[in-house]
Tab-separated table of C-alpha atoms in Angstrom:
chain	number	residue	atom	x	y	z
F	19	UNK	CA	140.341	108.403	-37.245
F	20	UNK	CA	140.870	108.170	-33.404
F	21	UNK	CA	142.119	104.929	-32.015
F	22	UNK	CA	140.848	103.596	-28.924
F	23	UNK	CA	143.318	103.830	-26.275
F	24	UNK	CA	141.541	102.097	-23.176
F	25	UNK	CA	139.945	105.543	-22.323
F	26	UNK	CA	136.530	104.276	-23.527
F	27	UNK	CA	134.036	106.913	-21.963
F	28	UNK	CA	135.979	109.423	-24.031
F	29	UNK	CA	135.637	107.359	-27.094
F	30	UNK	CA	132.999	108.320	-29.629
F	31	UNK	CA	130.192	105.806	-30.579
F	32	UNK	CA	130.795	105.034	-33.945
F	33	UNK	CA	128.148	103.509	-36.487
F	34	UNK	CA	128.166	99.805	-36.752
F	35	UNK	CA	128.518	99.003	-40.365
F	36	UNK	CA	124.625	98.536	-40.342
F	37	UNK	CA	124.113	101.703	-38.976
F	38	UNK	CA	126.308	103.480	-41.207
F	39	UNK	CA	124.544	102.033	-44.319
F	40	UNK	CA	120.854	103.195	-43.108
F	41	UNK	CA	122.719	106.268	-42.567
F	42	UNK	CA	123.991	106.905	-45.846
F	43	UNK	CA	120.584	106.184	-47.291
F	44	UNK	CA	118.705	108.715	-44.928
F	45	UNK	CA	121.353	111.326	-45.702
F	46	UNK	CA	121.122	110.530	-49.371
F	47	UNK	CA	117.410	110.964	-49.285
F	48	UNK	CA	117.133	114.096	-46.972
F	49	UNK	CA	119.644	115.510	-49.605
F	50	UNK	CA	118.158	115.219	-52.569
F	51	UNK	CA	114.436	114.219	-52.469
F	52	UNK	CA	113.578	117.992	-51.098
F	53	UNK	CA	115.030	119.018	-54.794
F	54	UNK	CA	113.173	116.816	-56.473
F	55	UNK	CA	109.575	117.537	-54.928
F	56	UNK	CA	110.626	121.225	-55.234
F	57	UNK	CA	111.270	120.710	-58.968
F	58	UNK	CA	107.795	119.030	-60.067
F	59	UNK	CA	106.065	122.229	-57.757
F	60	UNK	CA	108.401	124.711	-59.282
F	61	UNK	CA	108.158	123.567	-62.757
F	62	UNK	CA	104.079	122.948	-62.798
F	63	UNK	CA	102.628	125.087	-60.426
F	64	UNK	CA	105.493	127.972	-59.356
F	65	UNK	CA	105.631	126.845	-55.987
F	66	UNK	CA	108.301	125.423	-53.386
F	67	UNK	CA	107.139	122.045	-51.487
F	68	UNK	CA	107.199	124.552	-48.525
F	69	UNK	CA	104.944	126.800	-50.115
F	70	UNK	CA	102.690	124.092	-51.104
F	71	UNK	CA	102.727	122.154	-47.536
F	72	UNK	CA	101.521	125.671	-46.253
F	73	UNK	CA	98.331	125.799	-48.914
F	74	UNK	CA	97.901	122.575	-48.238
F	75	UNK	CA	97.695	123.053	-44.936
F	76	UNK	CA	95.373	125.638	-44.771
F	77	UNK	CA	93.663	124.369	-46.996
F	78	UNK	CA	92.341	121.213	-44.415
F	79	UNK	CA	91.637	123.494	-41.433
F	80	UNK	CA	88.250	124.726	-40.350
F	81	UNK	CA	87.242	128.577	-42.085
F	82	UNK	CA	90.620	127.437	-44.343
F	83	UNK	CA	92.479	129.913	-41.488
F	84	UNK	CA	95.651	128.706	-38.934
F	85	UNK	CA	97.369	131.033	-36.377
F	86	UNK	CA	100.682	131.750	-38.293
F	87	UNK	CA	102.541	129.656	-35.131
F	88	UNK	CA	100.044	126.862	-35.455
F	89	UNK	CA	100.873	126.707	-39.168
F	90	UNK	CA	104.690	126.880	-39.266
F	91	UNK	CA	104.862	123.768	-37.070
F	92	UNK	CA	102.309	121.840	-39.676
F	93	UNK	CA	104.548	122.817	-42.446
F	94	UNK	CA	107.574	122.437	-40.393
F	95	UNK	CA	109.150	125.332	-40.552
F	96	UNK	CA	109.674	128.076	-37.868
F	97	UNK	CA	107.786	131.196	-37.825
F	98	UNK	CA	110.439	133.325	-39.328
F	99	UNK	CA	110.883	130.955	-42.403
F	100	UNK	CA	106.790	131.113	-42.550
F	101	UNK	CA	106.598	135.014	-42.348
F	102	UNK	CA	108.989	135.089	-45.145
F	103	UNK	CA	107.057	132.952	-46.963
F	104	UNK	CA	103.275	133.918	-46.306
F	105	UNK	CA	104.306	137.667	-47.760
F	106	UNK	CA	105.155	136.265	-50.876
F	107	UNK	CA	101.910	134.083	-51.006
F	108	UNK	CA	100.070	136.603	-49.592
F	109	UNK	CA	101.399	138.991	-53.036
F	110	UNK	CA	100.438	136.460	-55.210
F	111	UNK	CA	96.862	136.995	-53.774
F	112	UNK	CA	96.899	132.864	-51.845
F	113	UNK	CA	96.722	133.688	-48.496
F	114	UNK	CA	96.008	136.665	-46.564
F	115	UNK	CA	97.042	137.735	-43.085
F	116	UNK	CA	94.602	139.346	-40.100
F	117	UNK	CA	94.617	139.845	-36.681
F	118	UNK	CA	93.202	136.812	-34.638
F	119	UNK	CA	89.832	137.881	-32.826
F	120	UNK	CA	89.992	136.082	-29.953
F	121	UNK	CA	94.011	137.584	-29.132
F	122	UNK	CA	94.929	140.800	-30.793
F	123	UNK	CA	98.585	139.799	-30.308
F	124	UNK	CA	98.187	136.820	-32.422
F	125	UNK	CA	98.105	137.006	-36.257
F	126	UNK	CA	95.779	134.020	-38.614
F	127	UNK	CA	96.722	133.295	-42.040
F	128	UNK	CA	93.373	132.562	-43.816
F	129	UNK	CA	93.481	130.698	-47.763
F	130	UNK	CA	92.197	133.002	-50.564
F	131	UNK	CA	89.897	131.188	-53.314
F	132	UNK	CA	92.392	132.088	-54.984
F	133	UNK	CA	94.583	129.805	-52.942
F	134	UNK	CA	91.951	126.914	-52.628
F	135	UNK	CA	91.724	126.995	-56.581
F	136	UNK	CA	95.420	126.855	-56.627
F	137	UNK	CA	95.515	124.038	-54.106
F	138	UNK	CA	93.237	121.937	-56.292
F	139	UNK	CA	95.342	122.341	-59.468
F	140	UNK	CA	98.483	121.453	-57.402
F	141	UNK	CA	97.690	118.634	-55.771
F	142	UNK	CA	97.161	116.111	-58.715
F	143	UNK	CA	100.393	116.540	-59.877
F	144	UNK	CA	102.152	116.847	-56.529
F	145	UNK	CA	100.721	113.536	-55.199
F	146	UNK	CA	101.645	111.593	-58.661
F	147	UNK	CA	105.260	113.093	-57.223
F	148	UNK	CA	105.225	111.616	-54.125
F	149	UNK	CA	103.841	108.167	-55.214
F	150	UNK	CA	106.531	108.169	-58.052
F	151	UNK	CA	109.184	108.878	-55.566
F	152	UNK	CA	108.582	107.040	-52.649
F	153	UNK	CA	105.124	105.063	-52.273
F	154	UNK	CA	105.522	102.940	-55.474
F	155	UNK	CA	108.625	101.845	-54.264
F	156	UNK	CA	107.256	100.718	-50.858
F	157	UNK	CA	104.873	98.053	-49.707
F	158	UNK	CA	102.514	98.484	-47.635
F	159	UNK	CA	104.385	97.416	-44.524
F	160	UNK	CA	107.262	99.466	-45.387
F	161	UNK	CA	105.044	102.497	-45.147
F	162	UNK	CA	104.435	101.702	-41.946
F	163	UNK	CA	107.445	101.248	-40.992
F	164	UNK	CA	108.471	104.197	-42.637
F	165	UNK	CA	105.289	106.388	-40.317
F	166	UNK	CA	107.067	105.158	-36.983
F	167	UNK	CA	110.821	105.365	-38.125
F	168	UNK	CA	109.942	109.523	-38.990
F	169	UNK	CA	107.842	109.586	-36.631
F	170	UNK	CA	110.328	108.515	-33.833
F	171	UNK	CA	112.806	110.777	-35.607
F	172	UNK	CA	110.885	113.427	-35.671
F	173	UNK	CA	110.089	113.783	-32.100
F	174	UNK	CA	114.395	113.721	-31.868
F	175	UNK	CA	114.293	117.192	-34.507
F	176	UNK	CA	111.454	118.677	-33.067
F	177	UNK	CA	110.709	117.680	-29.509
F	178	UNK	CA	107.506	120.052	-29.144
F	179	UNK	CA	106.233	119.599	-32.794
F	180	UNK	CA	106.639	122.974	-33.292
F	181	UNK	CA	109.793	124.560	-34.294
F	182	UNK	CA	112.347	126.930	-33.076
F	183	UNK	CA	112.660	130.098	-34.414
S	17	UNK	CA	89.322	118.508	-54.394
S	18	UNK	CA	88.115	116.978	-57.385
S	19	UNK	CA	85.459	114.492	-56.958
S	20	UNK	CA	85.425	111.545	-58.583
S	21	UNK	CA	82.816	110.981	-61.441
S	22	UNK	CA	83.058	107.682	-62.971
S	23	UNK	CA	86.326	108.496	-65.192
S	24	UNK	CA	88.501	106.514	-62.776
S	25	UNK	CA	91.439	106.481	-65.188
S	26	UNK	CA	91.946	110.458	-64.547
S	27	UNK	CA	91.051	110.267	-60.683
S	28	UNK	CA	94.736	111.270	-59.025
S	29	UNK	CA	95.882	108.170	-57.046
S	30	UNK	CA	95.263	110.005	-53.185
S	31	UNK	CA	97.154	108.940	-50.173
S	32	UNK	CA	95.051	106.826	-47.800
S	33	UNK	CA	95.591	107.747	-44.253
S	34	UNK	CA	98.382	105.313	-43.578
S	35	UNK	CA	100.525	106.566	-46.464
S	36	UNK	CA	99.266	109.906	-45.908
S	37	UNK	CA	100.594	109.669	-41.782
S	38	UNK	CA	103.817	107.927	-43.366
S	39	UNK	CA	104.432	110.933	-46.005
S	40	UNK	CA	104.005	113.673	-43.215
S	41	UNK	CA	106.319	111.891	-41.201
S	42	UNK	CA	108.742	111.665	-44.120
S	43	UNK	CA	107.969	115.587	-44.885
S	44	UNK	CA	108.816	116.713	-41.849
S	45	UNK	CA	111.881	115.015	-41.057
S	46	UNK	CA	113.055	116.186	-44.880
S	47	UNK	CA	112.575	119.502	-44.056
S	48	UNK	CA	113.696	119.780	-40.203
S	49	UNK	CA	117.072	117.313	-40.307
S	50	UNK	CA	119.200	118.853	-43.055
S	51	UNK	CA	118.732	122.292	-40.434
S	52	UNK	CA	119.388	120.066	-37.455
S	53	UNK	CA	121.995	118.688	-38.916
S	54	UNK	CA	123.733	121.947	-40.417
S	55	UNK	CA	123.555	123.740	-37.058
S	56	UNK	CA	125.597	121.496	-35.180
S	57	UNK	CA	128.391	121.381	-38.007
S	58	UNK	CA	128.428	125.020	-37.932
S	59	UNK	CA	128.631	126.097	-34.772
S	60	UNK	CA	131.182	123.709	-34.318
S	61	UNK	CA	132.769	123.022	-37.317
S	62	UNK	CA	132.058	125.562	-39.523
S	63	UNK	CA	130.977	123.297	-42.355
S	64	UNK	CA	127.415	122.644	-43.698
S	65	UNK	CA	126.426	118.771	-43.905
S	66	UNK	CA	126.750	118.779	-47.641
S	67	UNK	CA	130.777	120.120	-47.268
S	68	UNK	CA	131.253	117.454	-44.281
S	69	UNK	CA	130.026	115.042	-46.375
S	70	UNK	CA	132.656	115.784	-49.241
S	71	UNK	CA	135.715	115.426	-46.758
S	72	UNK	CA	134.237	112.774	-45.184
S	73	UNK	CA	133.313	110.874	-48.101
S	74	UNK	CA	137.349	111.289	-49.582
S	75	UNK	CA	138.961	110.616	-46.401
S	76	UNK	CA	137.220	107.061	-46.893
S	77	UNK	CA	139.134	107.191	-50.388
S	78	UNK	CA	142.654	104.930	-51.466
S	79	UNK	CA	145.149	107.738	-51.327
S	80	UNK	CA	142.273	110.334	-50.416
S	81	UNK	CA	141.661	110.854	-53.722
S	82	UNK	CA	138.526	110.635	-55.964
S	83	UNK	CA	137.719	112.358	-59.313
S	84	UNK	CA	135.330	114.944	-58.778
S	85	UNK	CA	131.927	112.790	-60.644
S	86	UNK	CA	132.555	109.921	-58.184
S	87	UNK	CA	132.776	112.117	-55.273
S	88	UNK	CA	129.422	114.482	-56.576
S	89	UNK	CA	127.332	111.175	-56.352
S	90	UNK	CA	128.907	109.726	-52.857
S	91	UNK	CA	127.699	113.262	-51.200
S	92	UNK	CA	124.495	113.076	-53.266
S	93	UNK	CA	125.221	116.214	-54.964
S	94	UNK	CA	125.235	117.895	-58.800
S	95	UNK	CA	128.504	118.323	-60.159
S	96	UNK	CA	127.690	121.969	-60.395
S	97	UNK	CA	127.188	121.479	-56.529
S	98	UNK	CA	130.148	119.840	-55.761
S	99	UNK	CA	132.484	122.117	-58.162
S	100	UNK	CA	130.891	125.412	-56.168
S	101	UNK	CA	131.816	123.659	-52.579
S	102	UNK	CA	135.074	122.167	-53.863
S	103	UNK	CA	136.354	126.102	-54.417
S	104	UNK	CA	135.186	127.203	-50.986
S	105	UNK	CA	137.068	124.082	-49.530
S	106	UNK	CA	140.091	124.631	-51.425
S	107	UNK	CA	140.120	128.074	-50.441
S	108	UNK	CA	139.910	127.011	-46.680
S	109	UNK	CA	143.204	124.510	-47.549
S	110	UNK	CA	141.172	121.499	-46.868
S	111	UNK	CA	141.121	119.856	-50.357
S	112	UNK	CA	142.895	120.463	-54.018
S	113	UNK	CA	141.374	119.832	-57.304
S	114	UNK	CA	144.110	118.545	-60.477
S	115	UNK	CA	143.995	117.062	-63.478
S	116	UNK	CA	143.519	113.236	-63.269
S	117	UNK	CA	146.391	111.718	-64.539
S	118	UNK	CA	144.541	108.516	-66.338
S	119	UNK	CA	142.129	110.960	-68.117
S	120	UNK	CA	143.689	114.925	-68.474
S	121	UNK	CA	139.256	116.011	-69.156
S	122	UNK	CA	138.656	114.731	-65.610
S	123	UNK	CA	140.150	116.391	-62.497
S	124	UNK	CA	140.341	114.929	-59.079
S	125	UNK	CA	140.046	115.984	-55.666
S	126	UNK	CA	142.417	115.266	-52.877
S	127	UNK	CA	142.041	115.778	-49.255
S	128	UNK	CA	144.760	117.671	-48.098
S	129	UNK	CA	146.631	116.687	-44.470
S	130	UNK	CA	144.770	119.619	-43.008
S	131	UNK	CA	141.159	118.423	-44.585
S	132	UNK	CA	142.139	114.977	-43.021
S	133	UNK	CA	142.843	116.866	-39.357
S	134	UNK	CA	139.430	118.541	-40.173
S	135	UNK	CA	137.813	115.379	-40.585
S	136	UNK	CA	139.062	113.685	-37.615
S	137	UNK	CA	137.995	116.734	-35.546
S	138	UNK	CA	134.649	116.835	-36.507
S	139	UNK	CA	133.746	113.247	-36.687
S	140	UNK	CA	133.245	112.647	-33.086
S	141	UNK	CA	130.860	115.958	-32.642
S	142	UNK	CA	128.794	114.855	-35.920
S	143	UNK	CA	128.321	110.915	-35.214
S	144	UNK	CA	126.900	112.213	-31.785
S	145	UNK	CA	124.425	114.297	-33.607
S	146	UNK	CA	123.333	111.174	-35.898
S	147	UNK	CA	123.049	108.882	-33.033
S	148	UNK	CA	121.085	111.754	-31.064
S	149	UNK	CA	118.710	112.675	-33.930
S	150	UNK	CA	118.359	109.480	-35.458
S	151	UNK	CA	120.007	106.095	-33.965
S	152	UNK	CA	119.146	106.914	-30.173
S	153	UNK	CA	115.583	106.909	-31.398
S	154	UNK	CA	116.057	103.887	-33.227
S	155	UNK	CA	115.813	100.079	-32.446
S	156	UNK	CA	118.568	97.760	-34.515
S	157	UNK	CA	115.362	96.410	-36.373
S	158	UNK	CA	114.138	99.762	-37.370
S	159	UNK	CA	117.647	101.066	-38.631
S	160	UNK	CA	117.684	97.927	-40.605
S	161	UNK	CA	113.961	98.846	-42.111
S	162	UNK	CA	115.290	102.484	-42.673
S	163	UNK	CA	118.237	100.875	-44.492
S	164	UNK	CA	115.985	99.519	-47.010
S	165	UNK	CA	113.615	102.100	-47.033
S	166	UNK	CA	115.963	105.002	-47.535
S	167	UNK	CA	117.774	102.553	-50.561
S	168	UNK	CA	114.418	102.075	-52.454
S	169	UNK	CA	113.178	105.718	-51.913
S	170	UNK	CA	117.058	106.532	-53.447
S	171	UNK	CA	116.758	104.538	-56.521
S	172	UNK	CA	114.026	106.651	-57.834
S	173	UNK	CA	115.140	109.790	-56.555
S	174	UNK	CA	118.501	108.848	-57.983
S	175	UNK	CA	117.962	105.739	-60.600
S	176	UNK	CA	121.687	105.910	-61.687
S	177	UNK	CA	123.295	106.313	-58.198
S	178	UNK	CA	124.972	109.684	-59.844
S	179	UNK	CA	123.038	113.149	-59.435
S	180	UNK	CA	122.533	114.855	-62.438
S	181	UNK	CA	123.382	118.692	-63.002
């Protein structure tokens, strides 16, 4: 590593040994919980967790129907990764994709019955997940803290809430 | 959703809306950092996180050296992972894998001088990008709460510390 040689503007800011352990567990968790949620959706229901936030998502809007750029930044994703993916939801008969009628230029993804039925035998299973893996192992408080620590993060990833392409 | 009809037992445990504003925090930064952090390694490294995180993690090593299981679960990765990154970095000169001399079934890997030159170069762009993404957003008593947070989430993503295949 670089020693400090008086030239201290130049120098990087290094953790502190504090910050370097909350480091380590964020990078351990960004690393490996997105395999693990992807496994209980892959295994039960056939579906990546970005695949299922985008059902989901649809799912709680009004008519069940999102502009495609409105729904890639609630699944967080950008609208190339969302294209991608709304095709293949869209051929398992989940989704389907129409022109917007208030701008011609814009395109709505609207959820199938199909895709509400398959939203309502996911979710069961998906939330039991998510409680296993992180909300059973929090209190209260720390899930709080945990909705203003991502939160504050999350504006630093994604300044607009919507992502780049 | 399903409604709930007396047979409590078989009612899914839902998020209320805290947890539920704490897990879509948690979702997003999941599925935005890894990118975040990926792009800036790239462009100017030419490493993904997960392959930073390998050098990184044996430069920290006595005599740079770790055998290959120890160094899959201090980058949070599978074996089958690591062994599949290991190849690309010892084709780039930045690490070698041999036999462990204690135990001929278990091989080692050893940062090479140029993987340590690597490391030192990259450091100072990569902590920037931690502290800009995470720690500039941050106050000491929140990395401390994402310390613990990230450790509990960890042990049941990971119970054993040590990914499996």
């Amino acid at each position: 590593m670089p020693t400090t040689d008086g030239a201290a503007t130049s120098e990087p800011r290094w953790l502190d040994a504090g910050e370097r352990a909350a480091w380590l567990s964020l990078a351990g968790v960004i690393t490996l919980l997105p395999g693990a949620l992807d496994a209980q959706l892959q295994r039960d229901a056939g579906l990546s967790h970005f695949e299922y936030m985008v059902l989901a998502m649809l799912s709680e809007r009004p008519d069940r129907t999102a502009r495609m750029s409105e729904l890639a930044a609630l699944a967080n994703g950008s609208l190339s990764r969302l294209s991608h993916v709304a095709r293949r939801l869209e051929d398992q008969g989940y989704l389907v994709r129409e022109a917007c009628a208030d701008d011609r230029r814009a395109t709505n993804a609207v959820l199938t019955d199909a895709g509400w039925d398959k939203v309502v035998a996911t979710a069961p299973g998906h939330v039991a997940a998510v409680r296993r893996l992180v909300f059973d192992a929090l209190g209260p408080e720390q899930a709080e803290q945990l909705r203003h620590i991502g939160g504050r993060i999350l504006d630093r990833v994604d300044p607009g809430g919507s992502c780049p392409t």
